[in-house]
PDB file of C-alpha atoms in Angstrom:
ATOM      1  CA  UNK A 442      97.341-108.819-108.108  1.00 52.00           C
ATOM      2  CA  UNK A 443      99.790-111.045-109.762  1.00 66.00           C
ATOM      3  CA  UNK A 444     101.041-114.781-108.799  1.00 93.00           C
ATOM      4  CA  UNK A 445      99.164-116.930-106.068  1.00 96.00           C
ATOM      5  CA  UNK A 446      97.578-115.656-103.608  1.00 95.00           C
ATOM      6  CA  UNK A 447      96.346-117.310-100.160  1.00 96.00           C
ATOM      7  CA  UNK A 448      93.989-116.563 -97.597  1.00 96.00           C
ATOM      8  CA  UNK A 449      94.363-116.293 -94.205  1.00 96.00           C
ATOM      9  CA  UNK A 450      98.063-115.633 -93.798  1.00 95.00           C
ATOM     10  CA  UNK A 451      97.345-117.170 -89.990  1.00 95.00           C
ATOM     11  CA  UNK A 452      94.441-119.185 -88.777  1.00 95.00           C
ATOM     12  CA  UNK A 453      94.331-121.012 -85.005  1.00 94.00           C
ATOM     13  CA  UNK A 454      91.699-123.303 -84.253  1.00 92.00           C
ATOM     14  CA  UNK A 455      90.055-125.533 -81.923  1.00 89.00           C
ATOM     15  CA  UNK A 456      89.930-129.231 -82.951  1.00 86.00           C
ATOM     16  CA  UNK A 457      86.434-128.960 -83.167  1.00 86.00           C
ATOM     17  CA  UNK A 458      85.878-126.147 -85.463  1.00 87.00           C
ATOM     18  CA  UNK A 459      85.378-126.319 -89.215  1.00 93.00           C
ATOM     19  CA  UNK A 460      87.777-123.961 -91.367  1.00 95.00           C
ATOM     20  CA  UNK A 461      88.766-123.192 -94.508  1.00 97.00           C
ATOM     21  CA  UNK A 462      91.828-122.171 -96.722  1.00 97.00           C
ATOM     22  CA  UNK A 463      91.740-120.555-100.140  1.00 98.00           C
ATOM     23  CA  UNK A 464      94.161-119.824-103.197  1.00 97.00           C
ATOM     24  CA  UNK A 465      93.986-118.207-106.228  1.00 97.00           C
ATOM     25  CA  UNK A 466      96.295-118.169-109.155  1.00 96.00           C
ATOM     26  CA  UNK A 467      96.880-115.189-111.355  1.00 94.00           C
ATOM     27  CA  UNK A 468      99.386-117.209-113.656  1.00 94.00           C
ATOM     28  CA  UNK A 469      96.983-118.952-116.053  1.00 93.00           C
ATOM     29  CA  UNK A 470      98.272-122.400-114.910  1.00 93.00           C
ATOM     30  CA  UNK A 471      96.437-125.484-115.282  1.00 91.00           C
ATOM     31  CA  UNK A 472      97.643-127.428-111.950  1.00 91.00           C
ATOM     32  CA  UNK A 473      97.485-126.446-108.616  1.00 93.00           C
ATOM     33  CA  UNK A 474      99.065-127.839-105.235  1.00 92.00           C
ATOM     34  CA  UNK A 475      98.500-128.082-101.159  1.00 94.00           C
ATOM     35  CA  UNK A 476     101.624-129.120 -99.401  1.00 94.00           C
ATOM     36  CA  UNK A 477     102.218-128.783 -95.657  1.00 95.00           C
ATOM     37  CA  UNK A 478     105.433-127.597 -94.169  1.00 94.00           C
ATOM     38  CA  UNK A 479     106.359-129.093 -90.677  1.00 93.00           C
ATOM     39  CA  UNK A 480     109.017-128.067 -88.847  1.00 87.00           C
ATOM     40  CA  UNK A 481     112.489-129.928 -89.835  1.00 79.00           C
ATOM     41  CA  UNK A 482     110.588-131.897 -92.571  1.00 87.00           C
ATOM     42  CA  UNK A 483     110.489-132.032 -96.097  1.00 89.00           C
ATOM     43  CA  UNK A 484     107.323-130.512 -97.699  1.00 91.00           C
ATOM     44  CA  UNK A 485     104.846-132.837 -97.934  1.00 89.00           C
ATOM     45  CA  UNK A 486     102.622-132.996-101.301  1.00 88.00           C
ATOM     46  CA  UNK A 487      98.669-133.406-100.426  1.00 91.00           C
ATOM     47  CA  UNK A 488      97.130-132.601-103.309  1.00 90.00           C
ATOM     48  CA  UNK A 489      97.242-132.235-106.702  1.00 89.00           C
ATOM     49  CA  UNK A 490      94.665-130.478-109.256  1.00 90.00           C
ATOM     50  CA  UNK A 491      94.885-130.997-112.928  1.00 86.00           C
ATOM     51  CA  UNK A 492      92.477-128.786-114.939  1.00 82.00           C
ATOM     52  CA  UNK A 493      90.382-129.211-112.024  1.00 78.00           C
ATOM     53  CA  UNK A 494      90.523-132.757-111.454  1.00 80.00           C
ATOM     54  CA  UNK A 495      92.283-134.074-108.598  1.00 79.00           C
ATOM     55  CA  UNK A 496      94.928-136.379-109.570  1.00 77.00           C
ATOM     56  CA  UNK A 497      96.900-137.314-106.374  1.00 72.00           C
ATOM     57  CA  UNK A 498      95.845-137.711-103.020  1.00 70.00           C
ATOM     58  CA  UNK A 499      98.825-138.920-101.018  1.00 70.00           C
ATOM     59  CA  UNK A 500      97.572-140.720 -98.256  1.00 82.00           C
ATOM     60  CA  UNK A 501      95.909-137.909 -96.410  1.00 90.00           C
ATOM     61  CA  UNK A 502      93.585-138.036 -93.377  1.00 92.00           C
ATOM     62  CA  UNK A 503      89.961-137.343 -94.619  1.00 92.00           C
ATOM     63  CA  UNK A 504      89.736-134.469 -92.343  1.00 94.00           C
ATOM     64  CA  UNK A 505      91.674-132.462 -94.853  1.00 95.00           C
ATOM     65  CA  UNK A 506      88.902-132.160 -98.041  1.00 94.00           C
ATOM     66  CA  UNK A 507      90.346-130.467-101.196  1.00 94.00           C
ATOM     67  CA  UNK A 508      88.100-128.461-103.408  1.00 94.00           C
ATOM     68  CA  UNK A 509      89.062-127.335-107.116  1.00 94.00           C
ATOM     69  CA  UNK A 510      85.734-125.074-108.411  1.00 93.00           C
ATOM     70  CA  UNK A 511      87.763-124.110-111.633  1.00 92.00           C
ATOM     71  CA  UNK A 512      91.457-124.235-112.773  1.00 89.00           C
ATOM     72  CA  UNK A 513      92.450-120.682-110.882  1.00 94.00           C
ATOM     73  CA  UNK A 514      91.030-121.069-107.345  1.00 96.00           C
ATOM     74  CA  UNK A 515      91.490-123.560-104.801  1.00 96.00           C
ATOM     75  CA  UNK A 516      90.049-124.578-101.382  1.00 97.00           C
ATOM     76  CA  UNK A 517      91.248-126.754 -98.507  1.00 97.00           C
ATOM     77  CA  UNK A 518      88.581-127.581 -95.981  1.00 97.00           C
ATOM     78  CA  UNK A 519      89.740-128.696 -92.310  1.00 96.00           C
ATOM     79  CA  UNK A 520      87.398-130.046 -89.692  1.00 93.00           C
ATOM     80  CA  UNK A 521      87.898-131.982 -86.562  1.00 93.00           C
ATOM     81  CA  UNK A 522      91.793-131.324 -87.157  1.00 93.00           C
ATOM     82  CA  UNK A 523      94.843-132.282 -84.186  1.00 93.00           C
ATOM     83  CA  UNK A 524      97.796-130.711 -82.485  1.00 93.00           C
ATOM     84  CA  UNK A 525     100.069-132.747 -85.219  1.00 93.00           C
ATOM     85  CA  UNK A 526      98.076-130.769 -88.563  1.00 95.00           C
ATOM     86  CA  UNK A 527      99.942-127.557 -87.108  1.00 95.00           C
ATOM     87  CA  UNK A 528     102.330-126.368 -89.630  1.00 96.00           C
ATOM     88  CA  UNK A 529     101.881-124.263 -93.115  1.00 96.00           C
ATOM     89  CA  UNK A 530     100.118-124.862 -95.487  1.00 97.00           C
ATOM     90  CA  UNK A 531     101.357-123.710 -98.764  1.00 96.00           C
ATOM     91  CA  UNK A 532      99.427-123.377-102.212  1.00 96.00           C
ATOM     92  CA  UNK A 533     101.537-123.756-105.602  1.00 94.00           C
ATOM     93  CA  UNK A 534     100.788-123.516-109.293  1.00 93.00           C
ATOM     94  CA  UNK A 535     102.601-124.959-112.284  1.00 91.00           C
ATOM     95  CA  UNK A 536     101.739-124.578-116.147  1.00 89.00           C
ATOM     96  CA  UNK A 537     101.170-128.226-116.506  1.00 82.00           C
ATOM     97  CA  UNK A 538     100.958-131.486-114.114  1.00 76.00           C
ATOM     98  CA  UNK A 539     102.427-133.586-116.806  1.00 64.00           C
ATOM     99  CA  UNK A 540     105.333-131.014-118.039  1.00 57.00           C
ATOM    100  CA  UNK A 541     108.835-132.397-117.680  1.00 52.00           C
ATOM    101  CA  UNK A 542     109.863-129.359-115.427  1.00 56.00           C
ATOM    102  CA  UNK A 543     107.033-128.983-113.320  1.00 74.00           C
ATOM    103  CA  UNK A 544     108.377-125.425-111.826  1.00 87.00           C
ATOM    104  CA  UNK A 545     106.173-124.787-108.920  1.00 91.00           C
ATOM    105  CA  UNK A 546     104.983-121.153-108.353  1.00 93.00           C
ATOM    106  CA  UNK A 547     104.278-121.157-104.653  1.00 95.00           C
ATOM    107  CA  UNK A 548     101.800-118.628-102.117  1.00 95.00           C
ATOM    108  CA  UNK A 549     102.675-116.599 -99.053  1.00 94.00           C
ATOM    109  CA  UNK A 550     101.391-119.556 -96.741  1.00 95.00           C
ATOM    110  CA  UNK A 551      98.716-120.194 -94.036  1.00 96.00           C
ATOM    111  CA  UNK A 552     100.036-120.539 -90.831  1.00 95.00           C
ATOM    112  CA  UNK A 553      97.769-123.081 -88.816  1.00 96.00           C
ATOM    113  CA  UNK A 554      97.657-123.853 -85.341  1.00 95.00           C
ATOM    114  CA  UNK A 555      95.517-126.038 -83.730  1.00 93.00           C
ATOM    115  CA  UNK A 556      94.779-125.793 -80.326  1.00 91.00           C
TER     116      UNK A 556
ATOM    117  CA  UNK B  28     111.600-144.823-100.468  1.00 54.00           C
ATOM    118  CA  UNK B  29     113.028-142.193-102.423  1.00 64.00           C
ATOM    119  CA  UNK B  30     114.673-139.909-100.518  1.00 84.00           C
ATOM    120  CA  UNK B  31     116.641-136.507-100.904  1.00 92.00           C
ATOM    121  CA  UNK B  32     119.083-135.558 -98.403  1.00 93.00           C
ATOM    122  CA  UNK B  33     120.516-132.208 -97.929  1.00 93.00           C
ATOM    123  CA  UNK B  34     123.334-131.279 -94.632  1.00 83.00           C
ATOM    124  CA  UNK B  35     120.695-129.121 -92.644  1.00 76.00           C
ATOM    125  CA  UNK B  36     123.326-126.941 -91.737  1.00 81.00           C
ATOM    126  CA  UNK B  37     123.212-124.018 -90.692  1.00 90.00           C
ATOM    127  CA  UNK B  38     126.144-123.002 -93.048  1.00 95.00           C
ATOM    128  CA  UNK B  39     127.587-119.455 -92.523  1.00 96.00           C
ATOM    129  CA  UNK B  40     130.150-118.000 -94.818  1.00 97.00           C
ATOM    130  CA  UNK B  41     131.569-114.342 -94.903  1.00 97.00           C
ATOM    131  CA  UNK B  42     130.152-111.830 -97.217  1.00 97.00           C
ATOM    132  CA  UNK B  43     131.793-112.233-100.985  1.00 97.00           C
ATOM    133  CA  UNK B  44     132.725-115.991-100.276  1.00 97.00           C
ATOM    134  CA  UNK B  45     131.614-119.036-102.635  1.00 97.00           C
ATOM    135  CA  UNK B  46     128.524-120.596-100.410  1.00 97.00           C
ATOM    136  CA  UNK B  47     128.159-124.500-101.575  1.00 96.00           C
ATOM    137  CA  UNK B  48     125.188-126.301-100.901  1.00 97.00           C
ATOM    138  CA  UNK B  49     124.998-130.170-101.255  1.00 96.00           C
ATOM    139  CA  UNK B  50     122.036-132.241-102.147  1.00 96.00           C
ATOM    140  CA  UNK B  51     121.857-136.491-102.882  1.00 96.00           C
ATOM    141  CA  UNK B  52     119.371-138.371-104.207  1.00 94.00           C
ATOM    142  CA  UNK B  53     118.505-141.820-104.150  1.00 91.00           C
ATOM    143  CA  UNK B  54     116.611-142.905-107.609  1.00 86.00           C
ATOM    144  CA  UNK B  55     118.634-143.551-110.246  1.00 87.00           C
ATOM    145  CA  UNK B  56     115.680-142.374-112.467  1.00 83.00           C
ATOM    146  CA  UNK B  57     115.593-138.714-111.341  1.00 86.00           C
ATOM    147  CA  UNK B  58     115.530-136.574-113.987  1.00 84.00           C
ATOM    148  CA  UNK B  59     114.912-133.194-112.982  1.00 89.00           C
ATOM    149  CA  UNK B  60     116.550-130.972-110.052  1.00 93.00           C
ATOM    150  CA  UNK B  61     115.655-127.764-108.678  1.00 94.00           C
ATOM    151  CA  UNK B  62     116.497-125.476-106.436  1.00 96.00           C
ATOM    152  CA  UNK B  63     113.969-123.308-104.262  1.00 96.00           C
ATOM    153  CA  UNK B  64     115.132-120.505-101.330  1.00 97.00           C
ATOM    154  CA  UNK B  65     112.778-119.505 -98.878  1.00 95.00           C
ATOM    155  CA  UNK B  66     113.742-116.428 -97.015  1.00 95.00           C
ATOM    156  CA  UNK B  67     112.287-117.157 -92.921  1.00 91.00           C
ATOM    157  CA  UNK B  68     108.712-116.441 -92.668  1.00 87.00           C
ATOM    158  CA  UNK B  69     107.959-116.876 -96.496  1.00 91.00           C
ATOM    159  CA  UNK B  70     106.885-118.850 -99.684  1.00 92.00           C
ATOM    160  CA  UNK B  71     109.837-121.439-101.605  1.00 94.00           C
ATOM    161  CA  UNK B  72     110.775-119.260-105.038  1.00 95.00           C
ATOM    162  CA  UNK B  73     112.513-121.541-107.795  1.00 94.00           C
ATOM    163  CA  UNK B  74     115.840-120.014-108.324  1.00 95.00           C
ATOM    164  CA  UNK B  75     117.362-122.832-110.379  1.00 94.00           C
ATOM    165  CA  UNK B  76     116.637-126.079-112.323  1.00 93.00           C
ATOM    166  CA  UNK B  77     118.624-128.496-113.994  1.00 94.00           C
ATOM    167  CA  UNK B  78     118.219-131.085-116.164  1.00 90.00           C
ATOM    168  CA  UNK B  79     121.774-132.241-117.858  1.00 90.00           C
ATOM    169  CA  UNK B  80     124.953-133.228-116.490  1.00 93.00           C
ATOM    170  CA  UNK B  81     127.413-130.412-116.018  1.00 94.00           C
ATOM    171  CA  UNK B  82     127.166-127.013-114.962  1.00 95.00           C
ATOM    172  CA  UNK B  83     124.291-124.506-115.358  1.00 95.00           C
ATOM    173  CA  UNK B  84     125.475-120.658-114.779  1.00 96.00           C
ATOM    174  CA  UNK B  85     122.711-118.196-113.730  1.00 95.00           C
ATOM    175  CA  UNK B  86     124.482-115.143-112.397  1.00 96.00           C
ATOM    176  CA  UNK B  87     126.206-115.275-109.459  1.00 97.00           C
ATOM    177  CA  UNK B  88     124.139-118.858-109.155  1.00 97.00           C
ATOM    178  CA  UNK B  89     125.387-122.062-110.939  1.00 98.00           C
ATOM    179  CA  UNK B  90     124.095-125.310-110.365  1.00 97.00           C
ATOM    180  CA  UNK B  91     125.888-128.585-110.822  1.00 97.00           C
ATOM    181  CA  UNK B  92     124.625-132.211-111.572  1.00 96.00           C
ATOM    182  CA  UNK B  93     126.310-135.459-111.888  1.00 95.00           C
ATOM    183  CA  UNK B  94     123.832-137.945-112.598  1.00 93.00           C
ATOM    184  CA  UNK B  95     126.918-140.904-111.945  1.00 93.00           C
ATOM    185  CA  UNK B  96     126.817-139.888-108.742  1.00 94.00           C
ATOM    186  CA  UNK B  97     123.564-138.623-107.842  1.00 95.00           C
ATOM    187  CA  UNK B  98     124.211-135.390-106.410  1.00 94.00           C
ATOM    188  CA  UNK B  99     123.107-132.219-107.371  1.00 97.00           C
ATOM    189  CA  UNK B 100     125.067-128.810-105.965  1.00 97.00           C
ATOM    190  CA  UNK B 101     124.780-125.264-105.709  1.00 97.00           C
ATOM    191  CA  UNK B 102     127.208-122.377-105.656  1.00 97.00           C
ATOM    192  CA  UNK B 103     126.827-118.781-105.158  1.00 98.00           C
ATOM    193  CA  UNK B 104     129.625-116.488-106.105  1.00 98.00           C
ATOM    194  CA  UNK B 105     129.916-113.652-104.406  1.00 98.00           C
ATOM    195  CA  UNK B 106     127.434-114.016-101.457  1.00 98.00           C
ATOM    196  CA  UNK B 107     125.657-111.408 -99.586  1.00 97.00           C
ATOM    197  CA  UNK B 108     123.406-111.085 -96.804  1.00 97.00           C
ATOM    198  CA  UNK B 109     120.272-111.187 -98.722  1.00 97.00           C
ATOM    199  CA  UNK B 110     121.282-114.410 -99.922  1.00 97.00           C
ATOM    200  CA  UNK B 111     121.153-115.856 -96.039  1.00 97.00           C
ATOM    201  CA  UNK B 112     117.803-118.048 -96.080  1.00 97.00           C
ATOM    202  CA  UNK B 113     116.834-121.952 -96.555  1.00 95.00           C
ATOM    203  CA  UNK B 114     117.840-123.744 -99.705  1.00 97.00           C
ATOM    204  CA  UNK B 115     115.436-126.421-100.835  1.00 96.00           C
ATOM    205  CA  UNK B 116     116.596-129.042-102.899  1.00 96.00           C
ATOM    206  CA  UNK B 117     113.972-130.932-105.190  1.00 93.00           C
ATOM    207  CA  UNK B 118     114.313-133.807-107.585  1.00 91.00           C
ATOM    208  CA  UNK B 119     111.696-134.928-110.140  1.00 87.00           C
ATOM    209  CA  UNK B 120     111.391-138.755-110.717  1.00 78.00           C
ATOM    210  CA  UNK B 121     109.600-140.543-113.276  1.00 69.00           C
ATOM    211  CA  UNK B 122     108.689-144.156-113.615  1.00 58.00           C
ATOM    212  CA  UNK B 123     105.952-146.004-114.926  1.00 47.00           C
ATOM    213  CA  UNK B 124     103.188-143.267-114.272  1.00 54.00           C
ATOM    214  CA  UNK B 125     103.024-139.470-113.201  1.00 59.00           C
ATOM    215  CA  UNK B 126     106.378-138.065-112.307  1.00 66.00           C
ATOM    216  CA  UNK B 127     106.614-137.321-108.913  1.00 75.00           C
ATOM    217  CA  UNK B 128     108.769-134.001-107.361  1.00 83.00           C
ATOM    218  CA  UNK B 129     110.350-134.809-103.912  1.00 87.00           C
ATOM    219  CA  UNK B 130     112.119-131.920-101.596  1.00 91.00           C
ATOM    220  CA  UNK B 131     115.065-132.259 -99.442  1.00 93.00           C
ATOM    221  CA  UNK B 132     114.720-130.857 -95.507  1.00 93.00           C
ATOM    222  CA  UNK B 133     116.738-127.538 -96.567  1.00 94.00           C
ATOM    223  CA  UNK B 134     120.042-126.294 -95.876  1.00 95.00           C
ATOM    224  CA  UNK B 135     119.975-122.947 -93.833  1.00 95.00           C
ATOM    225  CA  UNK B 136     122.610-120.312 -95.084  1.00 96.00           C
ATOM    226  CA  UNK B 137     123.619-117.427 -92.865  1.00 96.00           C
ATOM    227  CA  UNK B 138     126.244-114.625 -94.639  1.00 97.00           C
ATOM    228  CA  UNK B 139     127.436-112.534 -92.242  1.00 95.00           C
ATOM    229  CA  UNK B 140     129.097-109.187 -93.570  1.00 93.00           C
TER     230      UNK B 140
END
């Protein structure tokens, strides 16, 4: 399988469960992305990975925990989430972090609801 | 705040029309522009980037930049209805550390045949 790839294309849970997402890039790129995609809003940058080091964390509530094992797969852990986290959650890739085009490579998208 | 601000739309032209889509920015020290579609139910795909003033020709896709006036467009010759989806607009600033890459809200473009 080629590109990025995420996993579960839909998840809905309570606010008191614990869940996880997971990507995985095909594209030999060194720095992967979460950003969430709300409704009528710009999408919102969460994290950033650089060769497996996290190198932004824009301001986001602790019950969203980021995971980087190695530079091709990455995790997003959600526990104790609210109503307001529903929206998708999109995984991207680019060659470099630091590279003047930064040309994001993005996956299909987990669609998260939160009852 | 740096913002980028794209007319939400929707925008509906007839099939083989020019389609323009708009996007402003508001740093001065953007240096990079992009533009992503994202069909309804799926991923952004990069479809354009930009990085000089003038015009940029890729297909029936050209983008335009004029850093004066900070606005970055995009025009699609020939439109179809496989081209109907959300535009995403993104611009790359960098200041004193790690540029940062900020998206508009998306135009929506309907071609009806």
């Amino acid at each position: 399988e080629t590109g990025v790839t995420q996993t579960p294309r839909h998840l809905v849970m309570g606010m008191t469960n614990k869940k996880s997402l997971k990507c995985e890039q095909h594209l030999g790129h060194n720095a992967m992305y979460w950003y969430k995609q709300s409704a009528k809003k710009p999408l919102e940058l969460m994290f950033v990975y650089s060769l497996e080091e996290r190198v932004e964390n824009n301001s986001v509530p602790s019950r969203f925990s980021p995971e980087c094992p190695n530079s091709s797969h990455l995790f997003l852990h959600l526990h104790t989430l609210q109503p307001e986290d529903s929206a998708l959650y999109l995984c991207a890739s680019s060659q470099d972090f630091h590279s003047f085009g930064e040309k994001l490579f993005f996956g299909s998208g987990t669609q998260l609801s939160v009852l | 705040q740096k913002e980028v601000e794209q007319n939400s739309g929707p925008l509906s032209v007839p099939e083989g029309a020019i389609a323009s889509l708009n996007c402003t920015y508001s740093d001065r020290g953007s240096q990079s522009f992009f533009w992503y579609r994202q069909y309804s139910g799926k991923s952004p795909e990069l479809i354009m980037f930009i990085y000089s003033n003038g015009d940029k020709e890729d297909g029936r896709f050209t983008a335009q930049l004029n850093k004066a006036s900070q606005y970055v467009s995009l025009l699609i010759r020939d439109s179809q209805p496989s081209d109907s989806a959300t535009y995403l607009c993104a611009v790359i600033t960098r200041g004193s550390t790690l540029g940062r890459l900020y998206f508009g809200r998306g135009t929506q473009l309907t071609v009806w045949p």
